[in-house]
Amino acid sequence: MSERKTREELKRERASKKRQQKTPAKLWIKRIILSVLAIGLAGFLFGVGLFVYYASSAPELNDELLKDPISAEFYDKNGELFATIGTENRKYVEYKDIPQDLVDAILATEDVRFFQHFGVDVWRTMGAVLANFRDGFGAQGGSTITQQVVKNSFLSNDKALKRKAQEAWLSIQLEQQYEKEEIFEMYFNKILMSGRIYGFATAAEYFFGKELSELELDEMALLAGMPQSPNRYNPFKNPERAQQRRDLVLDLMVQHEKITPEEAAAAKEIDVTTRLVPEEDRESVAGSQYDAFLDVVLNELEENGDGELLSEGIKVYTTLDPDAQTVVENVMNNAANFPTETIQSGVAVIDTKTGAIRAIGGGRNYGERGYNFADDLKTRSPGSTMKPLLDYGPAIEYLNWSTGQSIVDEKITYTGTNQPISNWDNKYLGKMTIREALYTSRNVPAVKTLQEVGTDQAKQFVSKLGIQAKNVYESDAIGGGDITLTPIQMAASYAAFGNNGVYNDPHAVKEIIYRDGSKKSYDNESVVAMADSTAYMVTDILRDVLSNKPGASGSRANVSGLDIAGKSGTTNYSSEDFEKYDLPSSAVPDSWFAGYTTNYSIAIWSGYKDHKEPITTWEERWLPQYLFKSIMSQISANVETPRFSKPSSVVEATIEVGTDPLKIASEYTPDELKSTELFVKGTEPTEVSDKYKKLELDPPSNLQAVPNEVGGLVDLMWDYTPPTIENSDSNDGENQQTVPISFEVTMTVDGGETIVFEPTESKHVTIPNLEYGKNYTFSVVAISDDVRSEPASTSIVLEDPIEEPTIEDPNIDDGDSEDGEDGEDGDWNDEGNNGDNNENDGGNNDGSTEGSDGGNEGEGANQPTNPTPPSKPGRGNNNNN
């Protein structure tokens, strides 16, 4: 029997087991810590080694490259150089001449510890590392002013480890070889400020017309904030953004105790636009023969985060077509093309298939003046050019509407309001197809169509066309809501209709090549925005806009020989604007035209820079169409332009307009109601309309031929009641309309050749130049277009007048009356036989009827001519058939 363990022994045994259990855990913790330290040390040593390796291949510092920006080069679509930007637009200033407030503003914004660090700001770098760890490598930079000078002078702009290592190494070297003030001076004079403006002194003169010593605090703060995004904060183009950035710089200056809160508050009270050089005094900056296009390129570089590369000697390959650009500039710079001296226009020419921007018209006689009407026009409404994009395109896409879909143009109001929707002519035309509604630009059908589609689906449709609408309202259906477009975006959106429904973002840059030979491609993804059937059906309607059809709204833009589709548009002032600016009733603020072929899509805006200055004449309204015609005709000359091709997903059918649902037109459908329309295959109607029957006309009734009291004339009279049919154009509730009838009158003489008189709408005519003793047969047929009734006929023989016998008075010598000179009847008889009533005086005076049977000109009785109004009837025999 084993001994029982004491309580103390058991206690010690349990403690021992616990110690044995804890030992492995502590051991693993120690091992992990040691491993981490070892890995960290190894990583550190590896990093040091890699840093040394990269640093060893860094370029040498070069005094010339440090102080002068390296010119950037721009090439057109053919690879030909067309612009160079660099040192030619720079005013150099020494550090001692820079105002201290400007130095403080720059340091507070860009590098507050500039005078303390050794070229690399460790604390800022650690913050950047944490941001990159959290958001991904390259999410945030930690570059100091020294590093920016190095990068802009020697290195490419990528965020690879090699470039960052070389940048840090060269920055440390730079700090050892140059004084802080010298480094700041380098930065101050070579930094890109905006577009083609380098250095703060150049920018001060360009934007404010001042020397550095003349700048106020608010102006210095604005300049200090620009290098982060030069074109975005350009006060000429974006004064609101520039002012927001300026105020942030002022806050940073307060935070770092460079100025007082009171000084910042006073500076913030100043409106940026009041400080800028007036537009009429702004100087054009040289450097490109194609300034408007180059400005678009610079904006695109900045939007893609590459704006600061311009001072690094990059080569930019663009989509510019120099021939098209030359055409646009020649048209824009010709004063004869514009109805007033101050009206402006913005033009965008885009490749229909790719979205590549080929030419830009930034304004009349455009220089680097700050406002590009093709790219910066972001606050103007598009008017009726929105109708294909927001209304009819979605209706065809989502509702399978055909181009013959019926819609009623009638008086309505916007949903939930009492505000009426009016058309441009203040009329309502009743039932019509959406084809007619669109090419004649009726507003009511457009709003009704958007209501049928729904704003959510309409918003979805335009989003695939590059139009990001925050909200869509019913007023957007006619381009008067919240959606605004630039000519560049409008041209790109319309291009999708001409590209089988495929949308491409508009772009001006193809590729960048850095100084070290590395490349960055600007890839543009194509998006299937709609079915090819939708694209073609909208295009086919928009062809009619440029046609000679009644009411076509864009016929002045048509170019003979080119298959073009397009849409015009105008916008309206609000009632408040009319009252506020005392505008005439004809005033509108904007006029648009967007059109495309299979090669080019062009959008043009016209108006005045000041929104309250109105367009008041039709010549001003039509200006975009005239410019479109001129530009499109010239850039398309000697270039093959294929016609739009109908896809297999679309079929044609001749429908009867107004049927609901649509039906095939019958052979009896009136021509004006027959329309050949397009349908998505499988949705075309098959039922034939039976609304209209074969038109049958009754013959005239009560036909009478009555001799006129004037000899040789017959009055022909009859009765007729026209039939009625369905009224195809009724807008007032009348469903029946009377068929228009005319009458054809024919005549035969003694059964001979038929003589046909001109048709008449009257029911009585007078037939002249008839001969006595002949049998005349008259026939009357009722006619409506190509439908004829059976004839009604009647015959008549004109009798000679009856001679009453003369009773001789035995008391009178009859010798006096032998010649019949005193015989009244003898005179009537002679007149009757001599044919003195004939229109032609060539008849025989002896009463002979020789030659009268053939109606030969100049002999006997003349052949009857066209009917004349009736006179009183005379004597004769009348036979009705």
GROMACS .gro file of N, CA and C in nm, residues 110-111 119-129 132 140-145 147-148 164 167:
model
   72
  110GLU      N    1   0.326   7.329  -4.870
  110GLU     CA    2   0.402   7.223  -4.935
  110GLU      C    3   0.501   7.151  -4.842
  111ASP      N    4   0.565   7.225  -4.747
  111ASP     CA    5   0.676   7.162  -4.672
  111ASP      C    6   0.708   7.249  -4.551
  119GLY      N    7   1.656   6.714  -4.634
  119GLY     CA    8   1.618   6.679  -4.769
  119GLY      C    9   1.502   6.582  -4.773
  120VAL      N   10   1.492   6.501  -4.667
  120VAL     CA   11   1.382   6.406  -4.651
  120VAL      C   12   1.317   6.432  -4.516
  121ASP      N   13   1.185   6.452  -4.515
  121ASP     CA   14   1.112   6.475  -4.391
  121ASP      C   15   1.068   6.339  -4.336
  122VAL      N   16   1.139   6.291  -4.230
  122VAL     CA   17   1.113   6.158  -4.178
  122VAL      C   18   0.971   6.144  -4.129
  123TRP      N   19   0.925   6.245  -4.055
  123TRP     CA   20   0.788   6.236  -4.001
  123TRP      C   21   0.683   6.233  -4.114
  124ARG      N   22   0.705   6.316  -4.214
  124ARG     CA   23   0.610   6.317  -4.326
  124ARG      C   24   0.617   6.185  -4.403
  125THR      N   25   0.738   6.131  -4.417
  125THR     CA   26   0.755   6.004  -4.487
  125THR      C   27   0.685   5.891  -4.412
  126MET      N   28   0.697   5.890  -4.278
  126MET     CA   29   0.630   5.787  -4.199
  126MET      C   30   0.479   5.797  -4.216
  127GLY      N   31   0.427   5.920  -4.218
  127GLY     CA   32   0.284   5.936  -4.241
  127GLY      C   33   0.241   5.884  -4.376
  128ALA      N   34   0.327   5.907  -4.477
  128ALA     CA   35   0.297   5.856  -4.610
  128ALA      C   36   0.302   5.704  -4.613
  129VAL      N   37   0.400   5.644  -4.538
  129VAL     CA   38   0.409   5.498  -4.533
  129VAL      C   39   0.285   5.438  -4.472
  132ASN      N   40   0.008   5.459  -4.722
  132ASN     CA   41   0.027   5.360  -4.827
  132ASN      C   42  -0.003   5.219  -4.779
  140GLN      N   43  -0.024   5.798  -5.121
  140GLN     CA   44   0.011   5.931  -5.074
  140GLN      C   45   0.162   5.950  -5.083
  141GLY      N   46   0.204   6.068  -5.124
  141GLY     CA   47   0.346   6.098  -5.131
  141GLY      C   48   0.392   6.175  -5.010
  142GLY      N   49   0.520   6.164  -4.981
  142GLY     CA   50   0.577   6.237  -4.868
  142GLY      C   51   0.687   6.329  -4.912
  143SER      N   52   0.681   6.374  -5.036
  143SER     CA   53   0.792   6.451  -5.094
  143SER      C   54   0.804   6.589  -5.031
  144THR      N   55   0.927   6.626  -5.003
  144THR     CA   56   0.959   6.761  -4.959
  144THR      C   57   0.981   6.848  -5.080
  145ILE      N   58   0.999   6.978  -5.056
  145ILE     CA   59   1.031   7.069  -5.167
  145ILE      C   60   1.159   7.025  -5.235
  147GLN      N   61   1.280   6.722  -5.257
  147GLN     CA   62   1.251   6.603  -5.339
  147GLN      C   63   1.176   6.640  -5.467
  148GLN      N   64   1.087   6.739  -5.460
  148GLN     CA   65   1.015   6.782  -5.580
  148GLN      C   66   1.110   6.843  -5.682
  164LYS      N   67   1.191   5.635  -5.589
  164LYS     CA   68   1.184   5.696  -5.455
  164LYS      C   69   1.319   5.691  -5.386
  167GLU      N   70   1.540   5.942  -5.552
  167GLU     CA   71   1.493   6.075  -5.515
  167GLU      C   72   1.544   6.114  -5.376
   0.00000   0.00000   0.00000
